[in-house]
mmCIF file of C-alpha atoms in Angstrom:
data_model
loop_
_atom_site.group_PDB
_atom_site.id
_atom_site.type_symbol
_atom_site.label_atom_id
_atom_site.label_comp_id
_atom_site.label_asym_id
_atom_site.label_seq_id
_atom_site.Cartn_x
_atom_site.Cartn_y
_atom_site.Cartn_z
ATOM 1 C CA MET S 1 0.000 0.000 0.000
ATOM 2 C CA ALA S 2 1.212 3.463 -0.808
ATOM 3 C CA GLN S 3 1.845 5.729 2.154
ATOM 4 C CA ASP S 4 1.088 8.979 0.335
ATOM 5 C CA TYR S 5 -0.879 11.615 2.172
ATOM 6 C CA GLN S 6 -1.562 15.187 1.153
ATOM 7 C CA ARG S 7 -2.121 17.140 4.340
ATOM 8 C CA PRO S 8 -4.881 19.767 4.128
ATOM 9 C CA GLY S 9 -3.835 23.394 4.385
ATOM 10 C CA TRP S 10 -4.979 25.672 7.192
ATOM 11 C CA ILE S 11 -7.923 27.117 5.239
ATOM 12 C CA THR S 12 -9.146 23.659 4.243
ATOM 13 C CA LYS S 13 -8.760 22.236 7.741
ATOM 14 C CA HIS S 14 -10.150 25.188 9.683
ATOM 15 C CA VAL S 15 -12.593 26.798 7.255
ATOM 16 C CA PHE S 16 -13.627 24.712 4.240
ATOM 17 C CA ASN S 17 -14.004 21.247 5.804
ATOM 18 C CA PRO S 18 -15.878 22.507 8.898
ATOM 19 C CA LEU S 19 -18.141 24.611 6.666
ATOM 20 C CA VAL S 20 -18.960 21.729 4.311
ATOM 21 C CA ALA S 21 -19.401 19.293 7.211
ATOM 22 C CA GLY S 22 -21.608 21.751 9.105
ATOM 23 C CA LEU S 23 -23.847 22.417 6.115
ATOM 24 C CA THR S 24 -24.081 18.693 5.365
ATOM 25 C CA ARG S 25 -25.027 17.952 8.989
ATOM 26 C CA LEU S 26 -27.794 20.531 8.591
ATOM 27 C CA GLY S 27 -29.002 18.684 5.482
ATOM 28 C CA VAL S 28 -27.482 21.031 2.886
ATOM 29 C CA SER S 29 -25.316 18.880 0.643
ATOM 30 C CA LEU S 30 -22.816 20.572 -1.643
ATOM 31 C CA ALA S 31 -23.008 18.645 -4.946
ATOM 32 C CA GLY S 32 -23.747 15.370 -3.138
ATOM 33 C CA SER S 33 -21.267 15.671 -0.273
ATOM 34 C CA ARG S 34 -21.756 13.659 2.904
ATOM 35 C CA VAL S 35 -20.093 13.511 6.296
ATOM 36 C CA LEU S 36 -18.211 10.247 6.656
ATOM 37 C CA GLU S 37 -18.134 8.863 10.189
ATOM 38 C CA VAL S 38 -15.741 6.042 11.038
ATOM 39 C CA ARG S 39 -14.662 4.714 14.420
ATOM 40 C CA GLY S 40 -11.059 5.475 15.326
ATOM 41 C CA ARG S 41 -8.890 2.387 15.225
ATOM 42 C CA LYS S 42 -7.237 3.208 18.559
ATOM 43 C CA THR S 43 -9.904 5.081 20.544
ATOM 44 C CA GLY S 44 -13.078 3.561 19.108
ATOM 45 C CA GLU S 45 -14.565 7.071 19.036
ATOM 46 C CA TRP S 46 -16.444 8.291 15.981
ATOM 47 C CA ARG S 47 -14.331 10.497 13.690
ATOM 48 C CA SER S 48 -15.875 12.547 10.896
ATOM 49 C CA THR S 49 -14.816 14.262 7.701
ATOM 50 C CA PRO S 50 -16.636 15.501 4.593
ATOM 51 C CA VAL S 51 -16.440 13.195 1.553
ATOM 52 C CA ASN S 52 -17.811 13.021 -1.982
ATOM 53 C CA PRO S 53 -19.463 9.627 -2.561
ATOM 54 C CA LEU S 54 -19.586 8.371 -6.129
ATOM 55 C CA ASP S 55 -22.419 6.348 -7.645
ATOM 56 C CA PHE S 56 -21.013 4.248 -10.482
ATOM 57 C CA GLU S 57 -22.660 1.404 -12.409
ATOM 58 C CA GLY S 58 -25.180 0.662 -9.667
ATOM 59 C CA GLU S 59 -22.652 0.664 -6.815
ATOM 60 C CA ARG S 60 -21.490 3.339 -4.395
ATOM 61 C CA TYR S 61 -17.879 4.272 -3.689
ATOM 62 C CA ILE S 62 -15.746 6.562 -1.573
ATOM 63 C CA VAL S 63 -12.433 7.754 -3.016
ATOM 64 C CA ALA S 64 -9.595 9.187 -0.919
ATOM 65 C CA PRO S 65 -8.325 12.152 -2.953
ATOM 66 C CA ARG S 66 -5.708 13.007 -0.309
ATOM 67 C CA GLY S 67 -4.374 9.440 -0.115
ATOM 68 C CA GLU S 68 -3.569 7.546 3.074
ATOM 69 C CA THR S 69 -5.653 9.674 5.438
ATOM 70 C CA GLN S 70 -6.669 8.741 8.964
ATOM 71 C CA TRP S 71 -10.200 7.950 7.771
ATOM 72 C CA VAL S 72 -8.739 5.501 5.228
ATOM 73 C CA ARG S 73 -6.724 3.744 7.931
ATOM 74 C CA ASN S 74 -9.715 3.672 10.268
ATOM 75 C CA LEU S 75 -12.036 2.318 7.565
ATOM 76 C CA ARG S 76 -9.565 -0.431 6.698
ATOM 77 C CA VAL S 77 -9.590 -1.587 10.311
ATOM 78 C CA SER S 78 -13.307 -1.232 11.037
ATOM 79 C CA GLY S 79 -14.689 -2.202 7.620
ATOM 80 C CA GLU S 80 -17.774 -0.108 8.296
ATOM 81 C CA GLY S 81 -18.944 3.419 8.845
ATOM 82 C CA ARG S 82 -21.747 5.910 8.346
ATOM 83 C CA LEU S 83 -22.597 8.591 5.823
ATOM 84 C CA ARG S 84 -24.578 11.510 7.173
ATOM 85 C CA ARG S 85 -26.625 14.212 5.524
ATOM 86 C CA GLY S 86 -28.767 16.145 7.946
ATOM 87 C CA ARG S 87 -30.622 13.686 10.151
ATOM 88 C CA ARG S 88 -30.343 10.934 7.578
ATOM 89 C CA ILE S 89 -27.671 8.383 8.436
ATOM 90 C CA GLU S 90 -26.680 5.512 6.142
ATOM 91 C CA GLU S 91 -24.715 2.734 7.811
ATOM 92 C CA PHE S 92 -22.466 0.794 5.461
ATOM 93 C CA THR S 93 -19.825 -1.872 5.149
ATOM 94 C CA ALA S 94 -16.746 -1.125 3.054
ATOM 95 C CA THR S 95 -14.457 -3.145 0.835
ATOM 96 C CA GLU S 96 -11.249 -1.623 -0.482
ATOM 97 C CA LEU S 97 -10.674 -2.142 -4.197
ATOM 98 C CA PRO S 98 -7.354 -3.468 -5.463
ATOM 99 C CA GLU S 99 -5.360 -0.982 -7.549
ATOM 100 C CA GLU S 100 -6.155 -2.701 -10.853
ATOM 101 C CA GLU S 101 -9.899 -2.135 -10.317
ATOM 102 C CA ARG S 102 -9.617 1.571 -9.483
ATOM 103 C CA LEU S 103 -9.092 3.054 -12.966
ATOM 104 C CA PRO S 104 -12.717 3.431 -14.105
ATOM 105 C CA LEU S 105 -13.676 4.698 -10.636
ATOM 106 C CA LEU S 106 -10.904 7.280 -10.571
ATOM 107 C CA ARG S 107 -11.885 8.445 -14.059
ATOM 108 C CA ALA S 108 -15.564 8.788 -13.053
ATOM 109 C CA TYR S 109 -14.617 10.465 -9.768
ATOM 110 C CA LEU S 110 -12.440 13.011 -11.540
ATOM 111 C CA ARG S 111 -15.184 13.638 -14.091
ATOM 112 C CA LYS S 112 -17.566 14.548 -11.291
ATOM 113 C CA TRP S 113 -15.332 16.051 -8.600
ATOM 114 C CA ALA S 114 -12.160 17.423 -10.288
ATOM 115 C CA TRP S 115 -13.403 20.975 -9.772
ATOM 116 C CA GLU S 116 -12.996 20.389 -6.032
ATOM 117 C CA VAL S 117 -10.253 17.771 -5.622
ATOM 118 C CA GLY S 118 -8.366 17.767 -8.931
ATOM 119 C CA ALA S 119 -5.295 19.381 -7.366
ATOM 120 C CA PHE S 120 -4.580 16.164 -5.442
ATOM 121 C CA PHE S 121 -4.221 14.000 -8.561
ATOM 122 C CA GLU S 122 -0.874 15.284 -9.897
ATOM 123 C CA GLY S 123 -2.323 16.788 -13.070
ATOM 124 C CA VAL S 124 -4.192 13.599 -13.989
ATOM 125 C CA GLY S 125 -7.788 14.186 -15.044
ATOM 126 C CA ALA S 126 -10.823 12.329 -16.326
ATOM 127 C CA ASP S 127 -9.484 12.457 -19.900
ATOM 128 C CA SER S 128 -6.004 11.208 -19.011
ATOM 129 C CA SER S 129 -4.667 7.942 -20.390
ATOM 130 C CA ASP S 130 -5.064 4.633 -18.570
ATOM 131 C CA ASP S 131 -1.297 4.647 -17.954
ATOM 132 C CA GLU S 132 -1.533 8.002 -16.158
ATOM 133 C CA LEU S 133 -4.452 6.771 -14.055
ATOM 134 C CA ARG S 134 -2.558 3.550 -13.323
ATOM 135 C CA ARG S 135 0.384 5.645 -12.084
ATOM 136 C CA ILE S 136 -1.716 7.492 -9.483
ATOM 137 C CA ALA S 137 -4.058 4.619 -8.519
ATOM 138 C CA PRO S 138 -1.820 3.357 -5.676
ATOM 139 C CA LYS S 139 -1.994 6.798 -4.052
ATOM 140 C CA HIS S 140 -5.809 7.017 -3.925
ATOM 141 C CA PRO S 141 -7.620 4.265 -2.012
ATOM 142 C CA VAL S 142 -11.142 3.469 -3.225
ATOM 143 C CA PHE S 143 -13.811 1.710 -1.154
ATOM 144 C CA ARG S 144 -17.010 0.081 -2.392
ATOM 145 C CA ILE S 145 -19.684 0.667 0.198
ATOM 146 C CA ALA S 146 -22.897 -1.260 0.749
ATOM 147 C CA ARG S 147 -25.765 -0.352 3.055
ATOM 148 C CA ARG S 148 -26.147 -2.453 6.166
#
């Protein structure tokens, strides 16, 4: 597994993420955003962060644009979590996809969300070649989620 992680800047950490998470908790979703809640692998306490779920070919996915984040590590250990929008909570189980299965998901994710997270993909976009997507796939974990 790649150990790449792109740490959020001060504005993202202290302004943007809390704003998006707060609006989503109130039921106002920005372009489909949700608040991901996953139990911490050491404390067992719920941890939350805004995410952009992707519906693709009848399945639902969560992509980690910043790489090996704490929520990725926690989700790997717990295998389950929650997506929240307002009072609506969806509990799910998660399965991480192997790198070779990520390409079409990364392409679809970038098609939908590049305006927000494109900077984390090293210049690779939805129209990039398969080889370029293959190069960045190890750096961006992808989880298939299924409602419980």
